[in-house]
Coordinates of C-alpha atoms in Angstrom, one line a residue:
D1 CA -39.4 -22.5 22.9
G2 CA -41.8 -22.0 20.1
T3 CA -41.3 -18.3 19.8
F4 CA -39.6 -16.2 17.0
G5 CA -38.0 -12.7 17.7
P6 CA -37.1 -11.2 14.4
T7 CA -35.6 -8.0 16.3
D8 CA -34.0 -9.8 19.2
P9 CA -30.1 -9.7 19.1
V10 CA -28.3 -12.7 17.9
T11 CA -26.5 -14.2 20.9
Y12 CA -22.8 -15.6 20.9
E13 CA -24.1 -19.3 21.1
Q14 CA -26.8 -18.8 18.6
A15 CA -24.1 -17.4 16.1
V16 CA -21.9 -20.6 17.0
A17 CA -24.9 -22.9 16.4
M18 CA -25.7 -21.4 13.1
L19 CA -22.2 -22.1 11.8
V20 CA -22.1 -25.5 13.2
R21 CA -25.4 -26.3 11.3
I22 CA -23.9 -24.7 8.2
L23 CA -21.0 -26.9 8.4
G24 CA -23.2 -30.0 8.5
L25 CA -21.9 -30.9 12.1
D26 CA -25.4 -30.5 13.8
V27 CA -25.7 -34.4 14.4
F28 CA -22.3 -34.4 16.4
A29 CA -23.5 -31.3 18.5
Q30 CA -26.8 -33.2 19.3
R31 CA -24.7 -36.2 20.4
K32 CA -22.7 -34.0 22.8
G33 CA -25.6 -32.5 24.7
G34 CA -27.6 -30.6 22.0
W35 CA -28.6 -26.9 22.6
P36 CA -26.4 -25.0 23.7
D37 CA -23.5 -26.9 25.2
G38 CA -23.2 -29.5 22.4
Y39 CA -22.7 -26.7 19.8
L40 CA -20.1 -24.9 21.7
V41 CA -18.3 -28.0 22.2
V42 CA -18.3 -29.1 18.5
A43 CA -17.3 -25.5 17.8
A44 CA -14.3 -25.6 20.0
E45 CA -13.1 -29.0 18.7
N46 CA -13.1 -27.5 15.2
K47 CA -11.4 -24.3 16.4
I48 CA -14.4 -22.2 15.3
T49 CA -14.3 -20.2 18.5
S50 CA -10.5 -20.1 18.7
G51 CA -9.5 -16.6 19.6
V52 CA -12.9 -15.3 19.4
P53 CA -14.3 -13.1 22.3
G54 CA -17.8 -13.8 23.3
T55 CA -20.0 -14.4 26.2
N56 CA -23.0 -16.8 26.5
N57 CA -26.4 -15.3 26.6
Q58 CA -24.9 -11.9 25.5
P59 CA -25.4 -10.3 21.8
A60 CA -22.6 -11.3 19.5
S61 CA -20.9 -8.2 17.8
R62 CA -20.2 -7.9 14.1
G63 CA -16.6 -8.5 14.9
T64 CA -17.2 -11.6 16.6
V65 CA -19.4 -13.0 14.0
A66 CA -16.8 -12.1 11.4
L67 CA -14.1 -14.0 13.4
L68 CA -16.4 -17.1 13.8
T69 CA -17.0 -17.1 10.1
Y70 CA -13.5 -16.7 9.1
N71 CA -12.5 -19.6 11.4
S72 CA -15.3 -21.6 9.8
L73 CA -14.1 -21.3 6.3
E74 CA -11.6 -24.1 6.2
V75 CA -13.4 -26.5 8.5
N76 CA -14.1 -29.8 6.7
L77 CA -17.9 -30.2 6.0
G78 CA -20.1 -33.0 7.2
E79 CA -22.4 -34.9 5.0
A80 CA -25.1 -37.4 5.4
S81 CA -24.0 -40.1 3.3
Y82 CA -26.0 -43.1 4.1
I83 CA -28.9 -44.4 6.2
D84 CA -28.0 -47.2 8.7
S85 CA -29.9 -50.2 9.6
D86 CA -32.1 -48.2 12.2
G87 CA -33.0 -45.7 9.6
N88 CA -30.8 -43.1 10.8
A89 CA -28.8 -40.8 8.5
V90 CA -25.0 -41.2 9.0
T91 CA -23.0 -38.1 8.8
I92 CA -19.3 -38.4 7.8
I93 CA -16.6 -35.7 7.6
T94 CA -15.4 -34.8 4.0
N95 CA -12.5 -33.0 2.5
K96 CA -14.8 -30.3 1.4
T97 CA -14.9 -26.8 3.0
L98 CA -17.1 -23.7 2.8
L99 CA -14.3 -21.7 1.2
K100 CA -13.4 -24.0 -1.6
D101 CA -16.5 -25.9 -2.4
K102 CA -19.3 -23.4 -1.7
L103 CA -17.6 -20.1 -2.3
E104 CA -15.2 -21.5 -5.1
V105 CA -12.2 -19.7 -3.3
E106 CA -8.8 -21.3 -2.7
K107 CA -6.5 -20.0 -0.1
K108 CA -2.7 -20.6 -0.9
Y109 CA 0.8 -19.6 0.5
G110 CA 3.7 -18.7 -1.8
V111 CA 5.6 -15.9 -3.2
L112 CA 4.2 -13.1 -5.1
V113 CA 6.7 -13.1 -8.3
S114 CA 5.3 -10.3 -10.6
T115 CA 2.8 -7.7 -11.2
E116 CA 2.1 -5.1 -14.0
F117 CA 4.9 -2.8 -12.6
S118 CA 7.6 -5.3 -11.5
A119 CA 8.9 -8.9 -11.4
V120 CA 11.5 -10.8 -9.5
E121 CA 11.0 -13.7 -12.0
G122 CA 10.3 -13.6 -15.7
A123 CA 8.6 -10.6 -17.3
K124 CA 6.2 -8.2 -15.9
N125 CA 2.3 -9.1 -16.2
K126 CA -0.2 -7.4 -18.4
A127 CA -2.2 -4.7 -16.8
G128 CA -4.5 -5.9 -14.1
E129 CA -2.7 -9.3 -13.7
V130 CA -0.5 -10.8 -10.9
S131 CA 1.6 -14.0 -10.6
F132 CA 2.5 -16.3 -7.7
K133 CA 4.4 -19.3 -7.0
A134 CA 2.5 -21.5 -4.5
S135 CA 4.4 -23.2 -1.7
N136 CA 4.5 -27.0 -2.0
G137 CA 4.6 -27.4 1.6
Q138 CA 8.1 -29.1 1.4
G139 CA 10.4 -26.0 1.1
G140 CA 9.8 -25.5 -2.7
Y141 CA 7.3 -24.1 -5.1
Y142 CA 5.0 -25.1 -7.9
S143 CA 5.2 -23.4 -11.2
K144 CA 4.0 -19.8 -11.7
E145 CA 0.2 -19.2 -11.7
T146 CA -1.3 -16.0 -13.0
A147 CA -4.6 -14.3 -11.9
K148 CA -6.6 -11.2 -12.6
V149 CA -6.3 -8.7 -9.8
G150 CA -9.5 -8.1 -7.9
A151 CA -11.1 -4.8 -6.9
D152 CA -9.6 -3.1 -3.8
V153 CA -6.6 -5.5 -4.1
N154 CA -3.1 -3.5 -4.6
P155 CA -0.3 -6.2 -4.5
S156 CA 2.3 -4.0 -6.2
D157 CA 4.6 -3.4 -2.9
L158 CA 4.6 -7.1 -2.2
V159 CA 6.6 -8.3 -5.3
G160 CA 9.1 -10.8 -3.9
Y161 CA 7.4 -11.2 -0.5
A162 CA 5.9 -14.4 0.9
V163 CA 2.2 -13.9 0.9
S164 CA -1.0 -15.6 1.7
Y165 CA -3.5 -15.1 -1.3
Y166 CA -7.2 -16.2 -2.1
L167 CA -8.0 -17.0 -5.6
K168 CA -11.7 -17.0 -6.6
Y169 CA -12.6 -19.2 -9.8
D170 CA -14.8 -17.9 -12.5
K171 CA -16.3 -21.1 -14.4
T172 CA -17.7 -18.9 -17.3
R173 CA -14.4 -17.5 -18.0
N174 CA -12.4 -20.2 -16.8
E175 CA -9.9 -17.9 -14.9
Y176 CA -9.0 -17.0 -11.4
T177 CA -9.1 -13.7 -9.7
A178 CA -7.0 -12.6 -6.6
I179 CA -9.5 -11.3 -4.2
S180 CA -6.8 -10.9 -1.2
V181 CA -3.1 -10.7 -1.1
Q182 CA -1.5 -10.3 2.4
E183 CA 2.0 -10.4 3.5
D184 CA 2.8 -13.5 5.3
K185 CA 4.6 -11.8 8.2
T186 CA 5.4 -15.1 9.8
I187 CA 8.0 -15.8 7.1
N188 CA 9.2 -12.4 5.8
K189 CA 11.9 -10.4 7.4
T190 CA 12.4 -7.0 5.8
I191 CA 14.4 -4.0 6.4
T192 CA 13.8 -0.6 4.7
V193 CA 16.3 2.1 4.9
A194 CA 16.0 5.8 3.7
A195 CA 18.7 6.9 1.2
E196 CA 20.2 9.3 3.8
D197 CA 20.8 6.5 6.2
L198 CA 22.6 4.1 3.9
A199 CA 26.2 3.3 4.3
D200 CA 28.8 2.1 1.9
S201 CA 27.1 -1.1 0.8
T202 CA 28.2 -3.5 -1.8
L203 CA 26.6 -6.3 -3.7
S204 CA 27.3 -8.8 -1.1
T205 CA 26.9 -6.7 2.2
F206 CA 24.1 -4.2 3.0
R207 CA 25.1 -1.6 5.4
Y208 CA 23.1 1.2 7.0
W209 CA 22.8 3.4 10.0
E210 CA 20.2 2.6 12.6
D211 CA 21.2 5.8 14.6
K212 CA 23.6 8.0 12.2
V213 CA 24.1 10.4 15.1
N214 CA 25.1 8.1 17.9
D215 CA 26.1 4.8 16.4
D216 CA 30.0 4.1 15.9
E217 CA 29.6 1.4 13.4
A218 CA 26.9 0.8 10.6
T219 CA 24.7 -2.3 10.9
E220 CA 25.6 -5.0 8.3
E221 CA 23.5 -7.7 6.5
T222 CA 24.6 -10.4 4.2
L223 CA 23.2 -10.3 0.6
D224 CA 22.7 -13.1 -2.0
A225 CA 20.1 -11.3 -3.8
T226 CA 18.3 -10.3 -7.0
I227 CA 18.3 -6.5 -7.1
L228 CA 15.5 -4.5 -8.7
V229 CA 15.7 -0.8 -9.4
N230 CA 12.2 0.7 -9.6
G231 CA 10.8 -2.6 -10.3
V232 CA 13.0 -3.9 -12.9
V233 CA 15.7 -6.6 -12.3
D234 CA 19.2 -4.9 -12.7
S235 CA 21.4 -7.7 -14.1
G236 CA 24.3 -5.1 -14.3
A237 CA 23.9 -3.7 -10.8
T238 CA 27.2 -2.4 -9.1
D239 CA 28.0 -1.3 -5.6
A240 CA 26.9 2.1 -6.5
T241 CA 23.3 0.9 -7.2
L242 CA 23.0 0.3 -3.5
R243 CA 23.8 4.0 -2.8
P244 CA 20.9 6.0 -4.4
D245 CA 20.6 9.8 -3.9
S246 CA 16.8 9.6 -3.2
G247 CA 14.2 7.2 -2.2
S248 CA 15.0 4.1 -0.1
I249 CA 16.2 0.5 -0.2
T250 CA 14.2 -2.6 1.2
I251 CA 15.8 -5.9 1.6
V252 CA 13.7 -9.0 1.9
D253 CA 14.3 -12.4 3.3
N254 CA 11.6 -15.2 3.0
D255 CA 13.7 -18.2 3.2
G256 CA 16.7 -17.7 5.4
V257 CA 18.8 -15.3 3.4
Y258 CA 18.2 -11.9 2.1
E259 CA 17.4 -12.7 -1.6
V260 CA 15.7 -9.6 -3.0
V261 CA 16.7 -6.1 -2.8
F262 CA 14.4 -3.2 -3.9
V263 CA 16.0 0.1 -4.7
K264 CA 13.3 2.7 -5.0
Q265 CA 14.3 6.0 -6.7
Y266 CA 12.1 8.8 -7.8
L267 CA 12.1 12.1 -9.4
N268 CA 9.7 15.2 -8.2
F269 CA 7.8 17.2 -10.9
V270 CA 5.5 20.3 -10.0
V271 CA 2.3 20.7 -11.9
D272 CA 1.7 23.8 -13.9
S273 CA -1.3 23.0 -15.8
V274 CA -3.1 19.9 -17.1
N275 CA -4.6 19.6 -20.7
T276 CA -7.2 16.8 -20.5
D277 CA -7.9 17.1 -24.3
R278 CA -4.5 15.9 -25.2
N279 CA -3.6 14.1 -21.9
Y280 CA -0.6 16.3 -21.1
I281 CA 0.8 17.7 -17.9
D282 CA 2.9 20.7 -18.1
F283 CA 5.4 21.1 -15.3
K284 CA 7.0 24.1 -13.7
N285 CA 10.4 23.3 -15.0
N286 CA 9.0 23.7 -18.7
N287 CA 8.8 19.9 -19.3
S288 CA 5.8 18.0 -20.2
V289 CA 4.4 14.6 -20.2
Q290 CA 1.7 12.6 -21.9
L291 CA -0.2 10.2 -19.8
D292 CA -2.7 8.5 -22.0
A293 CA -4.5 5.7 -20.3
S294 CA -5.6 4.4 -23.9
K295 CA -2.0 3.8 -24.7
S296 CA -1.5 0.7 -22.5
D297 CA 0.3 -1.0 -25.4
K298 CA 3.1 1.4 -24.9
Y299 CA 3.2 2.0 -21.1
T300 CA 1.1 1.8 -18.1
F301 CA 0.8 4.3 -15.0
S302 CA -0.9 4.7 -11.7
L303 CA -1.9 8.1 -10.3
T304 CA -2.7 8.1 -6.6
L305 CA -3.5 10.6 -4.0
D306 CA -3.5 9.7 -0.2
G307 CA -3.7 6.1 -1.3
E308 CA -6.7 6.7 -3.7
A309 CA -6.6 6.4 -7.4
I310 CA -7.2 9.8 -9.2
E311 CA -7.6 10.8 -12.8
L312 CA -5.7 13.4 -14.9
K313 CA -8.4 15.8 -14.6
D314 CA -8.0 15.8 -10.8
L315 CA -4.4 17.3 -10.8
K316 CA -4.2 20.9 -9.7
E317 CA -1.5 23.6 -10.0
Y318 CA 1.3 22.9 -7.5
D319 CA 0.6 19.3 -7.1
I320 CA 3.8 17.5 -6.4
L321 CA 4.2 14.2 -8.6
S322 CA 6.9 12.0 -7.0
V323 CA 7.5 9.5 -9.9
I324 CA 9.0 6.0 -9.6
A325 CA 9.5 5.0 -13.3
D326 CA 11.2 1.7 -14.5
K327 CA 13.9 3.6 -16.5
T328 CA 17.1 5.1 -15.0
R329 CA 15.9 7.5 -12.3
G330 CA 12.7 8.1 -14.2
Q331 CA 14.2 11.0 -16.1
E332 CA 12.6 9.9 -19.4
I333 CA 9.3 10.5 -18.1
S334 CA 9.7 14.3 -19.0
D335 CA 10.7 13.7 -22.7
G336 CA 8.3 16.6 -23.7
P337 CA 5.1 16.9 -25.8
N338 CA 6.8 15.8 -29.0
S339 CA 7.2 12.3 -27.9
D340 CA 5.5 9.6 -25.6
P341 CA 7.2 9.2 -22.1
Y342 CA 9.9 6.8 -22.3
F343 CA 9.0 4.2 -19.7
E344 CA 7.0 1.2 -19.6
T345 CA 5.5 1.6 -16.0
A346 CA 5.5 4.3 -13.6
Q347 CA 3.9 4.8 -10.2
I348 CA 3.0 8.4 -9.6
F349 CA 2.3 9.6 -6.0
V350 CA 0.5 13.1 -5.8
T351 CA 0.9 15.2 -2.7
R352 CA -0.6 18.4 -1.7
N353 CA 1.3 19.2 1.6
V354 CA 2.3 22.8 1.6
I355 CA 4.2 24.7 4.5
N356 CA 3.9 28.4 4.6
G357 CA 6.8 30.1 6.5
T358 CA 10.2 31.7 6.5
I359 CA 13.6 30.0 6.1
D360 CA 15.0 30.1 9.6
E361 CA 18.3 28.1 9.0
L362 CA 19.7 26.6 5.9
N363 CA 22.1 23.7 5.5
T364 CA 23.4 21.6 2.8
N365 CA 20.9 18.8 3.0
D366 CA 18.1 20.4 4.9
T367 CA 16.5 23.7 6.1
Y368 CA 14.5 25.0 9.0
I369 CA 11.2 26.7 8.2
L370 CA 9.7 28.9 10.8
D371 CA 5.7 28.4 10.4
E372 CA 3.0 30.9 11.0
D373 CA 2.5 29.4 14.5
G374 CA 6.1 30.2 15.5
N375 CA 7.4 26.6 15.1
S376 CA 10.6 25.9 13.5
T377 CA 10.7 22.5 11.7
K378 CA 13.5 20.8 9.9
Y379 CA 12.7 19.5 6.4
R380 CA 15.1 17.6 4.1
F381 CA 15.6 18.5 0.4
G382 CA 13.9 16.3 -2.1
P383 CA 15.8 14.7 -5.1
Y384 CA 17.4 17.4 -7.4
F385 CA 15.8 20.4 -5.6
D386 CA 17.7 23.4 -6.6
K387 CA 19.0 24.7 -3.1
N388 CA 20.2 27.9 -5.0
S389 CA 16.7 28.8 -5.5
I390 CA 16.2 29.9 -1.8
A391 CA 18.1 31.9 0.8
L392 CA 18.0 32.4 4.6
G393 CA 15.2 34.6 5.4
D394 CA 13.1 33.7 2.3
E395 CA 9.3 33.8 3.1
G396 CA 6.9 31.7 0.9
S397 CA 5.2 28.3 0.2
F398 CA 7.2 25.2 0.4
Y399 CA 5.8 22.0 -1.2
L400 CA 6.6 18.6 0.1
D401 CA 6.9 15.3 -1.8
Y402 CA 5.5 11.8 -0.8
E403 CA 8.4 11.3 1.5
G404 CA 7.8 14.8 3.2
K405 CA 10.8 16.5 1.7
I406 CA 10.9 20.0 0.0
A407 CA 10.3 19.4 -3.6
Y408 CA 9.4 22.9 -4.6
A409 CA 9.6 26.5 -3.1
D410 CA 7.7 29.5 -4.1
T411 CA 9.0 32.5 -2.4
T412 CA 6.8 35.0 -4.2
K413 CA 3.3 33.7 -3.5
T414 CA 2.7 35.1 0.1
L415 CA 3.5 38.6 -0.6
D416 CA -0.1 39.4 -1.9
N417 CA -2.2 37.2 0.5
Y418 CA -1.7 38.6 3.9
A419 CA -2.2 41.9 5.7
Y420 CA -1.4 43.5 9.0
V421 CA -4.3 44.5 11.2
I422 CA -3.6 48.1 12.5
D423 CA -6.9 48.8 14.2
A424 CA -10.2 47.0 15.1
Y425 CA -13.3 48.4 16.7
A426 CA -17.1 47.8 16.8
T427 CA -20.0 50.1 15.4
G428 CA -23.8 50.1 15.5
S429 CA -25.9 49.0 18.4
S430 CA -24.8 46.7 21.3
A431 CA -27.5 44.2 20.2
R432 CA -26.1 43.9 16.8
P433 CA -22.5 45.3 16.5
T434 CA -20.5 45.4 13.4
A435 CA -16.8 44.4 13.6
N436 CA -14.3 46.9 11.6
F437 CA -10.9 46.1 10.7
R438 CA -8.3 48.4 9.2
L439 CA -5.8 46.6 7.3
L440 CA -2.4 47.5 5.8

């Protein structure tokens, strides 16, 4: 109507019209009635508004605009390609899209086959790289393609999974970067079982307890799988490989049979001190390890706390490091200060979850801890925890690993950081009293 409202909210149909015009489909909207109905019709025909909440004449939310934009990314663009005999520009639909031709990003479907930490096919990647096999749409796959890993993209846990992924092309470097990698949940079928719930599996039959207390029989699944232990293909796997003492097993089916088995085992270490000058961590069990990021030609590692990357200098005494290394059980990670750690890659999960309380009940595989609020909670023991280091009635601090199991117990710390209040009274004026406590 000839006015311009720079501070007015953008309405649902205005947002739709903007996208229709961006896509070069304005002429078709005009033919179908123009503003606003013609734009809504064209948007619906191209599924731009599919599954998007919105009401005409009402402001469009950020979420609504995000969904509309996402739905527009792969709509074929319209272009004015020639002038007809009446002098009108004729628009035709091309095979171009906003995603590929304007943003230089390709969306693909396939299987993630390798990262710097593990591989189900071929060798592991260099640090900061990831490889895929794109689906050919006919039940098969194209040859492997490798890309850089973009910021905020962490595909490490999706090796062997069917995924959808976006690759952005960099003309100057002639390389692709994976800017998004997501599990394709319409294809993948996965089962993850904690070590304590595993039954007597074999290389051909995976057996586990869904309800160990109440089930009479273990659940079975047929396997025809590549087996990876801590990210490395184990060509010499035996039935015992599928019965780890710690961690978990995940089986993955992305084409009708469980074809990948991930055995994840870990060891726990308790930080005593950190030497940032020499990149060493000293542990409570008198072992040490060097983690020097500059030695990426020898080994690579990740160090995360609550899902966020941290540095060596961020570690504190009593931090629990749950280490998943690509050597047997990761034991070589603690070779000591006289040698580099004997692993190629390691994922190190840092936890700072501590329970203060008293051992209320003690069993072979678990214990109950009575906390300061009077609650008695069951905790399982982490891998290789020394059960002889604690006894019924012990009071102290109990440190949990990344699976919530007890990794370390200190039954001496709390003796000097509490007191009994044996008297309490107020002194001074009623307007500004001072509270006094007598402590034993």
